[in-house]
Coordinates of C-alpha atoms and ligand atoms in Angstrom, one line a residue:
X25 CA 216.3 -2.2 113.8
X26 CA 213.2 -4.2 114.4
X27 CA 213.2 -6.7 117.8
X28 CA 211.0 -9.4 116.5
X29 CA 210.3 -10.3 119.9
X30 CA 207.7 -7.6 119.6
X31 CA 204.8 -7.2 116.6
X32 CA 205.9 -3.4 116.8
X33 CA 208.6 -1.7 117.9
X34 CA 206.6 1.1 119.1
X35 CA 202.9 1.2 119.9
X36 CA 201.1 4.6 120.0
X37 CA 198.0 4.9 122.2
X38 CA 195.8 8.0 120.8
X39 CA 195.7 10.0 117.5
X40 CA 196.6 13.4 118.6
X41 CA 198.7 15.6 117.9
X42 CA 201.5 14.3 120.5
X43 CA 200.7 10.8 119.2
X44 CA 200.9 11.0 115.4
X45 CA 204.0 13.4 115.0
X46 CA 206.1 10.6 117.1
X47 CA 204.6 8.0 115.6
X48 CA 205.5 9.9 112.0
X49 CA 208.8 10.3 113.1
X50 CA 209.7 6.8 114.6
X51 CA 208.6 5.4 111.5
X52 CA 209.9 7.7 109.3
X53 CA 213.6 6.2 111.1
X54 CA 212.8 2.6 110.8
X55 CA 210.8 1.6 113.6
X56 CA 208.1 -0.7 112.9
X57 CA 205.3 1.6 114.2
X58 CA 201.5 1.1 115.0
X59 CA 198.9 3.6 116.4
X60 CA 195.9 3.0 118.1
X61 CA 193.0 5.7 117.6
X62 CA 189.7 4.7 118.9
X63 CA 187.8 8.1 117.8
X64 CA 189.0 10.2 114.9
X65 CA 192.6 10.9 113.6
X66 CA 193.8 14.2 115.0
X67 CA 192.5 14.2 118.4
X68 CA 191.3 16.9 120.6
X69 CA 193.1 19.7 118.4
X70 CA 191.8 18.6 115.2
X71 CA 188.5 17.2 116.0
X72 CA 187.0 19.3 118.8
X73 CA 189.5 21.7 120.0
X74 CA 191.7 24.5 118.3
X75 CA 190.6 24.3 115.0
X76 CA 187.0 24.3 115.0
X77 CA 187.2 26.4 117.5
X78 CA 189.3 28.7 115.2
X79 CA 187.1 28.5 112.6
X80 CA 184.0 29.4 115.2
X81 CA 186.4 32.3 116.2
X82 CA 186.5 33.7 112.8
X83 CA 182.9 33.0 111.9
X84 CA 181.9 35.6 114.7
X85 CA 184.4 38.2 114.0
X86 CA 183.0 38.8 110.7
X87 CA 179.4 40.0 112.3
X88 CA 181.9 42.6 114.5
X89 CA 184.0 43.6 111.1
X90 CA 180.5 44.2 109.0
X91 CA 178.9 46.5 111.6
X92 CA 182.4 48.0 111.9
X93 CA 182.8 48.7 108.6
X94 CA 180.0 51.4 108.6
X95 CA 182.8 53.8 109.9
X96 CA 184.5 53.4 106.4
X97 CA 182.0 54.2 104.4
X98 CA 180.4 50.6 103.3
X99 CA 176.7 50.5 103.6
X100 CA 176.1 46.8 104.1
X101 CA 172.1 45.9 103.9
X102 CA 170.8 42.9 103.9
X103 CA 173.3 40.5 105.8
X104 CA 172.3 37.5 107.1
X105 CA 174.2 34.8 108.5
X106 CA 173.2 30.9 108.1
X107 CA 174.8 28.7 111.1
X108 CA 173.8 25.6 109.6
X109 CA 175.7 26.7 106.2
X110 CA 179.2 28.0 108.2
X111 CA 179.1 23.9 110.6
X112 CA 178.8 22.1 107.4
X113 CA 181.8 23.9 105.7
X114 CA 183.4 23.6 109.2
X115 CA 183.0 20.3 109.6
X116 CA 184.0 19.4 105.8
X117 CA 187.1 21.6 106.9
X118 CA 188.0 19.5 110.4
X119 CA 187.1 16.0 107.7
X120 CA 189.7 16.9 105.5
X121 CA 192.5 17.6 107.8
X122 CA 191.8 14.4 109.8
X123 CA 192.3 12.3 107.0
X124 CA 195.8 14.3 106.1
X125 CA 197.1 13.0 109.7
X126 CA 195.7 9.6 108.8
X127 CA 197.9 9.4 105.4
X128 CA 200.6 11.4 106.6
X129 CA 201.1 8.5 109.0
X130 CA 200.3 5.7 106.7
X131 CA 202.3 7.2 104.4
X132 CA 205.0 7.0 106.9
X133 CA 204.9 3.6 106.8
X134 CA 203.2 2.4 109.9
X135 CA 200.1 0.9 110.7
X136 CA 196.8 2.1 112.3
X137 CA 194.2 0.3 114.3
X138 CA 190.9 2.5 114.8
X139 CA 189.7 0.8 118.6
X140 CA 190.6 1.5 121.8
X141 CA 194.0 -0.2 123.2
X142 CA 194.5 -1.1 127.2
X143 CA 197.2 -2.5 128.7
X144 CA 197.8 -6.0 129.0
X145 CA 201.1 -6.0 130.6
X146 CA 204.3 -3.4 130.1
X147 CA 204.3 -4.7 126.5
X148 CA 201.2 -6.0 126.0
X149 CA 198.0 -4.2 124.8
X150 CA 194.3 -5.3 124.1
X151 CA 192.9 -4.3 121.1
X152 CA 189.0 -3.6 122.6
X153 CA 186.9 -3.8 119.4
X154 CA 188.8 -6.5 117.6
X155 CA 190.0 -8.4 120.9
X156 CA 193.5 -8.9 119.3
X157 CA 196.6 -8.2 121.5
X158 CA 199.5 -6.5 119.9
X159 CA 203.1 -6.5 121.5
X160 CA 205.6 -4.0 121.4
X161 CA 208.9 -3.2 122.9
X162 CA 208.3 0.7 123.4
X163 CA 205.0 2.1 124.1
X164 CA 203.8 6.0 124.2
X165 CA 200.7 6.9 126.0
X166 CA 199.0 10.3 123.9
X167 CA 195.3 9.7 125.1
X168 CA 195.7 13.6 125.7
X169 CA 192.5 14.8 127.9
X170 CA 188.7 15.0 127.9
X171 CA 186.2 17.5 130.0
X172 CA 185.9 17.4 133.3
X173 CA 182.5 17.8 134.8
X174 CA 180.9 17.3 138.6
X175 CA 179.0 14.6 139.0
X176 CA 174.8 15.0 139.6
X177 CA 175.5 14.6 142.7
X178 CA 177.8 17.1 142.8
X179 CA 175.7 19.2 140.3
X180 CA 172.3 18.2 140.7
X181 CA 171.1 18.8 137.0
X182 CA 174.6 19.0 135.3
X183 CA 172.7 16.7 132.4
X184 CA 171.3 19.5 131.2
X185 CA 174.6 21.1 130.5
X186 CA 176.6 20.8 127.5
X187 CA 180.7 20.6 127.4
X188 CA 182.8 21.9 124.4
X189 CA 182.5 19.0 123.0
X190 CA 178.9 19.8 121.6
X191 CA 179.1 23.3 121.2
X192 CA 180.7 22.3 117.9
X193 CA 177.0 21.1 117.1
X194 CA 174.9 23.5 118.6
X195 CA 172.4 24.1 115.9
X196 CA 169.8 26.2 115.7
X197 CA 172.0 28.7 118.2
X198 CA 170.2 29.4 121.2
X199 CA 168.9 32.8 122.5
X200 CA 171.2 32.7 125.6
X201 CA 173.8 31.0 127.0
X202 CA 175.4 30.9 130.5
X203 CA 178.6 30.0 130.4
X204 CA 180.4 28.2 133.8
X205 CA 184.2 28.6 134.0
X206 CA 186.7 31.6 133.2
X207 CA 189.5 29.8 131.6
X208 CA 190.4 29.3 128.0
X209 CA 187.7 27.4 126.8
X210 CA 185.0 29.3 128.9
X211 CA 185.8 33.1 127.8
X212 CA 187.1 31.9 124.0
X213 CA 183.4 30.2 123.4
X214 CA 181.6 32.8 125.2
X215 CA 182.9 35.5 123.0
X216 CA 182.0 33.4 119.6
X217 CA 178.3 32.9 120.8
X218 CA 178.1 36.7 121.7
X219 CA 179.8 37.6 118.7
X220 CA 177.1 35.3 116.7
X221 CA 174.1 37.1 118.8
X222 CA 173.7 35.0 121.8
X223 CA 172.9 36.9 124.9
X224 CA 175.7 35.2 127.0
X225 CA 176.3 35.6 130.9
X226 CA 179.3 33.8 132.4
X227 CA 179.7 32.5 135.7
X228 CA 183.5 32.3 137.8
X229 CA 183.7 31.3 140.9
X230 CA 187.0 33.7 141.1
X231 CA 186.8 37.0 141.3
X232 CA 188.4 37.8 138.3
X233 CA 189.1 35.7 135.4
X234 CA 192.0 34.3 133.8
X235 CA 193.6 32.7 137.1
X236 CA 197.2 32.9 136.6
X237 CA 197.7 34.9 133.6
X238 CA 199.4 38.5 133.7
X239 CA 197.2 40.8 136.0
X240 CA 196.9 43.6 133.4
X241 CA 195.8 40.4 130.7
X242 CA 192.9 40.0 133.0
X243 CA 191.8 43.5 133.8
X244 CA 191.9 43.6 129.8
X245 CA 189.9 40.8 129.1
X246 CA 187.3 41.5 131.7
X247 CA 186.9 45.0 130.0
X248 CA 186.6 43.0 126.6
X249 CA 183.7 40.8 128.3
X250 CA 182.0 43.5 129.0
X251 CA 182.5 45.4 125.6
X252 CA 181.2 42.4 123.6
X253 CA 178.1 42.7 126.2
X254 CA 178.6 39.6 128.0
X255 CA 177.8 39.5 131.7
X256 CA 179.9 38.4 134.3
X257 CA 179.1 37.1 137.7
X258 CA 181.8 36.1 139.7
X259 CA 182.4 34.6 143.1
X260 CA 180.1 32.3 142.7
X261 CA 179.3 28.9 141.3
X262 CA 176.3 27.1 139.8
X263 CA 174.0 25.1 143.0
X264 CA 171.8 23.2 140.2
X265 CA 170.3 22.9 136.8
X266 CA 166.7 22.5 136.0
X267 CA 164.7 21.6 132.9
X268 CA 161.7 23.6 132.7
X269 CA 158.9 22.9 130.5
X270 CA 159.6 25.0 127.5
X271 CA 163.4 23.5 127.6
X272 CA 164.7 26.2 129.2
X273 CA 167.6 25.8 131.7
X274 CA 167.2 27.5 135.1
X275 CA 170.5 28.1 136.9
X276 CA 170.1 28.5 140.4
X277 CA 173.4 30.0 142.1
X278 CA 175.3 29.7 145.1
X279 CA 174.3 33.2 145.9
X280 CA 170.6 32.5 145.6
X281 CA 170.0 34.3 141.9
X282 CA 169.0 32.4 139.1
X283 CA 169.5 32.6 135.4
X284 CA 167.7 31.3 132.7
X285 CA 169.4 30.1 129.4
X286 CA 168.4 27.8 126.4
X287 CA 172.1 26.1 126.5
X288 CA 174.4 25.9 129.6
X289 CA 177.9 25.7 128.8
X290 CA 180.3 23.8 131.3
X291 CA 183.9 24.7 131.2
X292 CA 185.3 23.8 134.2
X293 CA 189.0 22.0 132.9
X294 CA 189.9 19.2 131.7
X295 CA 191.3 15.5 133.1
X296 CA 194.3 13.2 131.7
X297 CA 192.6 10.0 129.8
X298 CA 194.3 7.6 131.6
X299 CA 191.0 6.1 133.9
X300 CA 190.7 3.4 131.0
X301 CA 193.8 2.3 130.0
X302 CA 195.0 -0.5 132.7
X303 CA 197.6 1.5 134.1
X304 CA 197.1 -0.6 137.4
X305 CA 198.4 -3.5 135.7
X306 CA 201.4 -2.1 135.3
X307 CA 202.5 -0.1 138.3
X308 CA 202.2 3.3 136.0
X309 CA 202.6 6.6 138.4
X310 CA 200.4 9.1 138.2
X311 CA 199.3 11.9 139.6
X312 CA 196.0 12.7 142.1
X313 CA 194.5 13.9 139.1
X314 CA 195.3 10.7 137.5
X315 CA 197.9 12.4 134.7
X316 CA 200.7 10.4 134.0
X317 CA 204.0 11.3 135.8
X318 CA 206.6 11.9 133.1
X319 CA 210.1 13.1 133.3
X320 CA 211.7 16.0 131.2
X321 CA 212.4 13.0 128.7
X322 CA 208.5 12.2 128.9
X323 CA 209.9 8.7 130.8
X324 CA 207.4 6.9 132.9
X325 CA 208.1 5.1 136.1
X326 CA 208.0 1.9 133.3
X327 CA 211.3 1.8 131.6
X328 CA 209.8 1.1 128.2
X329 CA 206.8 3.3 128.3
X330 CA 206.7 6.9 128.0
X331 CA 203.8 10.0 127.6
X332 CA 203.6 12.9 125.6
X333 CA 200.9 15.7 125.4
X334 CA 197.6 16.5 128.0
X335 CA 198.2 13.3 129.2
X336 CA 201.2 14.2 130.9
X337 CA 199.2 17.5 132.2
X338 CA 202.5 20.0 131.7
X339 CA 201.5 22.5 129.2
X340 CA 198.1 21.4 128.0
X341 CA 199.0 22.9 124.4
X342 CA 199.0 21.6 120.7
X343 CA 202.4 22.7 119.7
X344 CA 203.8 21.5 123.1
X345 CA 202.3 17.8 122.6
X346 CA 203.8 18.1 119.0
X347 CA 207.1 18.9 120.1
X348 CA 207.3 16.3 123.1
X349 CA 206.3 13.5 120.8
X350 CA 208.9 14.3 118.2
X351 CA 211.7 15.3 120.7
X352 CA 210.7 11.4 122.2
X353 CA 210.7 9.6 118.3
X354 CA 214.4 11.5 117.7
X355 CA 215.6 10.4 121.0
X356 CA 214.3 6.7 121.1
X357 CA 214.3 6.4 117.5
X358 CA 216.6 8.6 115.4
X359 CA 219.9 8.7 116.7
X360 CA 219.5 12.4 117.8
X361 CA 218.8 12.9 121.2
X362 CA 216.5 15.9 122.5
X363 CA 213.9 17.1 124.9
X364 CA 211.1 19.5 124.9
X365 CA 212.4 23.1 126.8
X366 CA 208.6 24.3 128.5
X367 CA 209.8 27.8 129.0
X368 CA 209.0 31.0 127.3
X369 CA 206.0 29.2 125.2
X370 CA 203.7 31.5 123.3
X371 CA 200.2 31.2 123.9
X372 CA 197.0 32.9 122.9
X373 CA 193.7 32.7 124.1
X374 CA 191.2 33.4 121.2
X375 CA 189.0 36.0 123.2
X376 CA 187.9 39.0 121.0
X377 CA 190.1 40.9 121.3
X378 CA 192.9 38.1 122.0
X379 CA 195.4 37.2 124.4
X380 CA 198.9 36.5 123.4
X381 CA 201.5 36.0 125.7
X382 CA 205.3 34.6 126.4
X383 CA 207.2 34.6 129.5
X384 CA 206.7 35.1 133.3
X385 CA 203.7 37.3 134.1
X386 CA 204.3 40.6 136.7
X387 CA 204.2 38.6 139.8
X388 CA 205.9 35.6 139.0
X389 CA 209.0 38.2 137.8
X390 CA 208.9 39.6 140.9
X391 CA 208.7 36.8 143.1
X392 CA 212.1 35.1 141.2
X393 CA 213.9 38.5 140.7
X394 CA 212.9 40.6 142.8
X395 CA 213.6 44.3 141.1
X396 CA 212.0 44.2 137.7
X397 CA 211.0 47.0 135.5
X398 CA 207.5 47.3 133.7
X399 CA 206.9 48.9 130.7
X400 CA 202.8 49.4 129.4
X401 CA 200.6 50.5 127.5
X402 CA 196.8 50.8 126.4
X403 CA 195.6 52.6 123.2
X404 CA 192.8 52.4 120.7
X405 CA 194.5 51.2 117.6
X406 CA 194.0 53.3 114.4
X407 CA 191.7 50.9 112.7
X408 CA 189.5 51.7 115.1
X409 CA 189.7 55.7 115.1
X410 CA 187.0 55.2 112.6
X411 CA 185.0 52.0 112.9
X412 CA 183.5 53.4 116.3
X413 CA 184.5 50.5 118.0
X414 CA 185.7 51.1 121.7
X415 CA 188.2 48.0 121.7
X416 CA 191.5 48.9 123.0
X417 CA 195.3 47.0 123.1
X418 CA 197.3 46.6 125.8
X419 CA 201.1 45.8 126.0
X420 CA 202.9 45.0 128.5
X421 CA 206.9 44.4 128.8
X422 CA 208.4 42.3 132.2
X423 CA 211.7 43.3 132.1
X424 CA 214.3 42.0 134.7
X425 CA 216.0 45.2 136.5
X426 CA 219.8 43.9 136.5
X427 CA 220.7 42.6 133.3
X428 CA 217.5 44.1 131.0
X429 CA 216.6 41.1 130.2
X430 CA 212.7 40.6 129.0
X431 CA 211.1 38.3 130.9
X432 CA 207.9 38.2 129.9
X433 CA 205.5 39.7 127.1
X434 CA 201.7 40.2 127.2
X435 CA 199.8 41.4 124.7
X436 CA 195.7 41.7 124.6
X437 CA 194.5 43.1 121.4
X438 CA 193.4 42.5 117.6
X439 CA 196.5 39.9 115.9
X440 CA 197.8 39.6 119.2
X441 CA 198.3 35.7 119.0
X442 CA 200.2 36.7 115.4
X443 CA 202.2 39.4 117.2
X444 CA 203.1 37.4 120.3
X445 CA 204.4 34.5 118.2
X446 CA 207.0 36.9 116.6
X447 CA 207.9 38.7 119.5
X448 CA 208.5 34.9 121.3
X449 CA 211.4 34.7 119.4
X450 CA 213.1 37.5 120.5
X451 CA 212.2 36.3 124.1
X452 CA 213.4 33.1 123.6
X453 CA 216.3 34.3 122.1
X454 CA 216.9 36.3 125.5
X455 CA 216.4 39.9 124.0
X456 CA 217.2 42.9 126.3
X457 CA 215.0 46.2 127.1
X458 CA 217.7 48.0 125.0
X459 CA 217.7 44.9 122.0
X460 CA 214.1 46.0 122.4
X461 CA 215.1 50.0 121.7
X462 CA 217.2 49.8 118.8
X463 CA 214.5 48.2 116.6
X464 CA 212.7 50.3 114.5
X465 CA 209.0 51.0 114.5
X466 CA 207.0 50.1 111.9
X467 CA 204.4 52.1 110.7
X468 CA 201.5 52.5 111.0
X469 CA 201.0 49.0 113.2
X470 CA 199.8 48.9 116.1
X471 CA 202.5 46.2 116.9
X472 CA 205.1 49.3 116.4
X473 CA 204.2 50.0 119.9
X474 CA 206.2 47.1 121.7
X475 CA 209.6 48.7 120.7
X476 CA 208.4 52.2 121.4
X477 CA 207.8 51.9 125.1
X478 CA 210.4 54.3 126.7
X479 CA 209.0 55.2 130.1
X480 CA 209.2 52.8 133.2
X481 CA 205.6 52.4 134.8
X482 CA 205.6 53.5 138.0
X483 CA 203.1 52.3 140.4
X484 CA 200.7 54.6 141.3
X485 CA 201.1 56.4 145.1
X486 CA 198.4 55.2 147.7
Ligands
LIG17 P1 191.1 26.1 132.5 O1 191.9 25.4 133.5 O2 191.8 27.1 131.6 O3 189.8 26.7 133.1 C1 189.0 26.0 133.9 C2 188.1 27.0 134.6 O4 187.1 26.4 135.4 C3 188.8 28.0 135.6 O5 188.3 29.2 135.5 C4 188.6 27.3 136.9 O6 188.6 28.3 138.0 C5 187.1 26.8 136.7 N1 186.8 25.7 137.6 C6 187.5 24.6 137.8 N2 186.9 23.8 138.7 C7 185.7 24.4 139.0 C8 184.6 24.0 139.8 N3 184.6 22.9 140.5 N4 183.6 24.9 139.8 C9 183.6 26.0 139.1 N5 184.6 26.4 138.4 C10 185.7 25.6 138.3 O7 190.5 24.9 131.6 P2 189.8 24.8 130.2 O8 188.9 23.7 130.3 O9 189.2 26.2 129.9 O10 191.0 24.5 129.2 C11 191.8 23.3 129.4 C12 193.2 23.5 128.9 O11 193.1 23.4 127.5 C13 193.8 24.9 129.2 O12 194.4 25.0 130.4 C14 194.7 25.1 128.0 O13 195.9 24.5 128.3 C15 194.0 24.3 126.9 N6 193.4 25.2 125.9 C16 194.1 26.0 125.2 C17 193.6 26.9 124.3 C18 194.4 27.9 123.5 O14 195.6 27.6 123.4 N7 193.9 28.9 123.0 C19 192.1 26.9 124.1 C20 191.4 26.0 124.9 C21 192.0 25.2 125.8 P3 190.0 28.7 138.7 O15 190.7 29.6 137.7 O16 189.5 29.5 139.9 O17 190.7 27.5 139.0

């Protein structure tokens, strides 16, 4: 198979998720395969995303589930909970699993260089901490993303913020935190520092959070904010940062109010990494947010390079990069070829309680459809009947009026991200309302409830 007019017959820029499982897979078929990483194996996901973030997730349940448990008769006295103790298992944790993607791919056969790669040419790449130049005749851009934040002069004072990349440090924790943002990474992390006893206030500039999820998801989480006693303050955005004396952050708004906070969180999105990589050299198209411009085969406008992952800006999500990259390695390099399908993908968003949700949201239903029939519901769950929490689920089926078909699926509760990813299949599968019906409950759940909605929600009269 190998061209020896190339050292490789594919070159993978970044370690990610998108990037090793092609990489895997390509050499796995043959290909003589090499990987550039210049940080850690496992990228964004691995290192400083989903799973540490996970882990944090679960860390600050536990306080909920021990003062909960009073309601069932445990009489718990003398807890205590040692940060320092839960980032050092955590971090052994996110260790381990990055060395299992740096074996997995060695074992695979192919070759890894830990420094920074930049284009050359369309088949050339520098090697930045060596100096070496590698050729190859196929090359896949993974560089995924990094955090986006304004400038100081945008900002004045944004130095004194911190991005998610730290908060996976943040030791001692701090009294408060404000948190700027209400996306994924803004509510999830806000909800682990409350849950771990900061006094956390959040700052949108929308007017509710969530942008572009399900309506009733949003309504839902903002009522879970304010359960786990976090503040919001929204329709506004943050006019500067100062240090004060004692290290205190003052946050002066738009709207004239300050705020005062130990750590400031900013989690304003994320960019494609592609602002180092030479892409000028080669002509590469992308798009005004500099992400690379792909097509549903993750092609580039350069016939022998393609992109996988955040890079490509689609669907920033793990399992999403994984799949592109391995749907590109078949193609290319096994004989069998296959793209990534982006609808119907489950997601959560790890919020306490939790997001999970497949398919088109309410509006986005109605605006393709036209007639569509809702079915909803919000209930305290039985676990809680006794631990005196006032948490509540919601559930919400999009169903399309002609044909029955469910469109879309939201869910906003305890194991919603568990339930979701079960119920996806049925969605993918193209499940009706009725396919829906003749399922039976199972009981006592609380996700028993999805195939027991009978009556149509009717919008209320004005
Ligand atoms: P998001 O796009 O989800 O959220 C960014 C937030 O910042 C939005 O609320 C946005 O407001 C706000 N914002 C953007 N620009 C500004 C600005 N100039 N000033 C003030 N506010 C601003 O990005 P995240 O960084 O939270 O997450 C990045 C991606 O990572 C997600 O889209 C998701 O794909 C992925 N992710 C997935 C997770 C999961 O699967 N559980 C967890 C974490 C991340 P507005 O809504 O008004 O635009």
């Amino acid at each position: 198979m190998t061209d020896t007019t190339y050292d490789y017959d594919l070159f993978v820029i970044g370690g990610g998720s998108g990037g090793v499982r092609a990489a895997r897979i390509a050499a796995q078929a043959g290909a003589k395969v090499a990987l550039a990483e210049e940080y850690r194996m496992g990228g964004t996901c691995v290192v400083r995303g989903c799973v540490p973030k996970k882990f944090m997730v679960y860390a600050s349940d536990y306080a909920k589930k021990i003062r909960q448990s009073a309601g069932y008769g445990w009489s718990v006295s003398g807890v205590s909970y040692d940060h320092s103790a839960f980032l050092k298992a955590m971090h052994a944790e996110v260790d381990r699993l990055s060395t299992i993607y740096d074996r997995s791919l060695k074992g695979a056969g192919a070759e890894i260089f830990a420094e920074r790669a930049e284009f050359v040419d369309r088949h050339t790449l520098r090697l930045m901490t060596s100096g070496r130049t590698v050729t190859a005749k196929k090359i896949l851009i993974a560089t995924g993303g990094r955090v986006w934040r304004p400038t100081p002069e945008e900002l004045p004072g944004v130095e004194h913020t911190i991005s998610s990349n730290e908060v996976f440090f943040l030791d001692p924790l701090p009294k408060r935190m404000i948190v700027a943002g209400g996306g994924y990474i803004a509510l999830e992390f806000a909800h682990v520092f409350a849950g771990l006893g900061v006094d956390v206030t959040v700052v949108y500039r929308g007017d509710k959070v969530l942008r572009s999820f399900d309506e009733d998801v949003r309504d839902a989480v903002t009522e879970g904010l304010t359960q786990a006693g976090i503040k919001l303050v929204t329709g506004t955005v943050f006019e500067r940062i100062d240090l004060e004396a004692d290290g205190v952050r003052r946050v002066t708004l738009k709207t004239g109010e300050t705020l005062r906070a130990e750590t400031v969180l900013m989690a304003v999105g994320r960019v494609a990494n592609t602002d180092t990589l030479g892409c000028d050299k080669l002509g590469l198209a992308l798009d005004q947010n500099g992400a690379v411009i792909v097509d549903q085969w993750s092609r580039t406008n350069v016939d022998n390079i393609w992109a996988v992952g955040d890079v490509t800006d689609r669907v920033n999500l793990t399992p999403v990069a994984i799949r592109e990259g391995h749907a590109f390695a078949d193609t290319e390099f096994g004989g069998h070829p296959w793209h990534m399908d982006h609808s119907d993908i489950p997601t959560a968003v790890f919020t306490q309680p939790e997001v999970g949700t497949v398919g088109l949201t309410e509006t986005m239903a109605r605006e393709q459809f036209g007639e569509i029939d809702i079915y909803k519901t919000s209930f305290k769950s039985m676990k809680h009947a006794l631990s005196g929490s006032a948490t509540r689920v919601m559930m919400k089926l999009v169903v399309r009026a002609s044909d029955q078909r469910v469109l879309g699926i939201h869910i906003v509760g305890e194991d919603a991200a568990e339930m979701i990813q079960m119920v996806g299949i049925a969605v993918k599968m193209g499940a009706t309302k009725p396919d829906f019906d003749r399922t039976c409950a199972l009981h006592p759940s609380a996700a028993e409830e999805i195939v027991t909605l009978r009556t149509k929600w009717v919008a209320p009269a004005v």
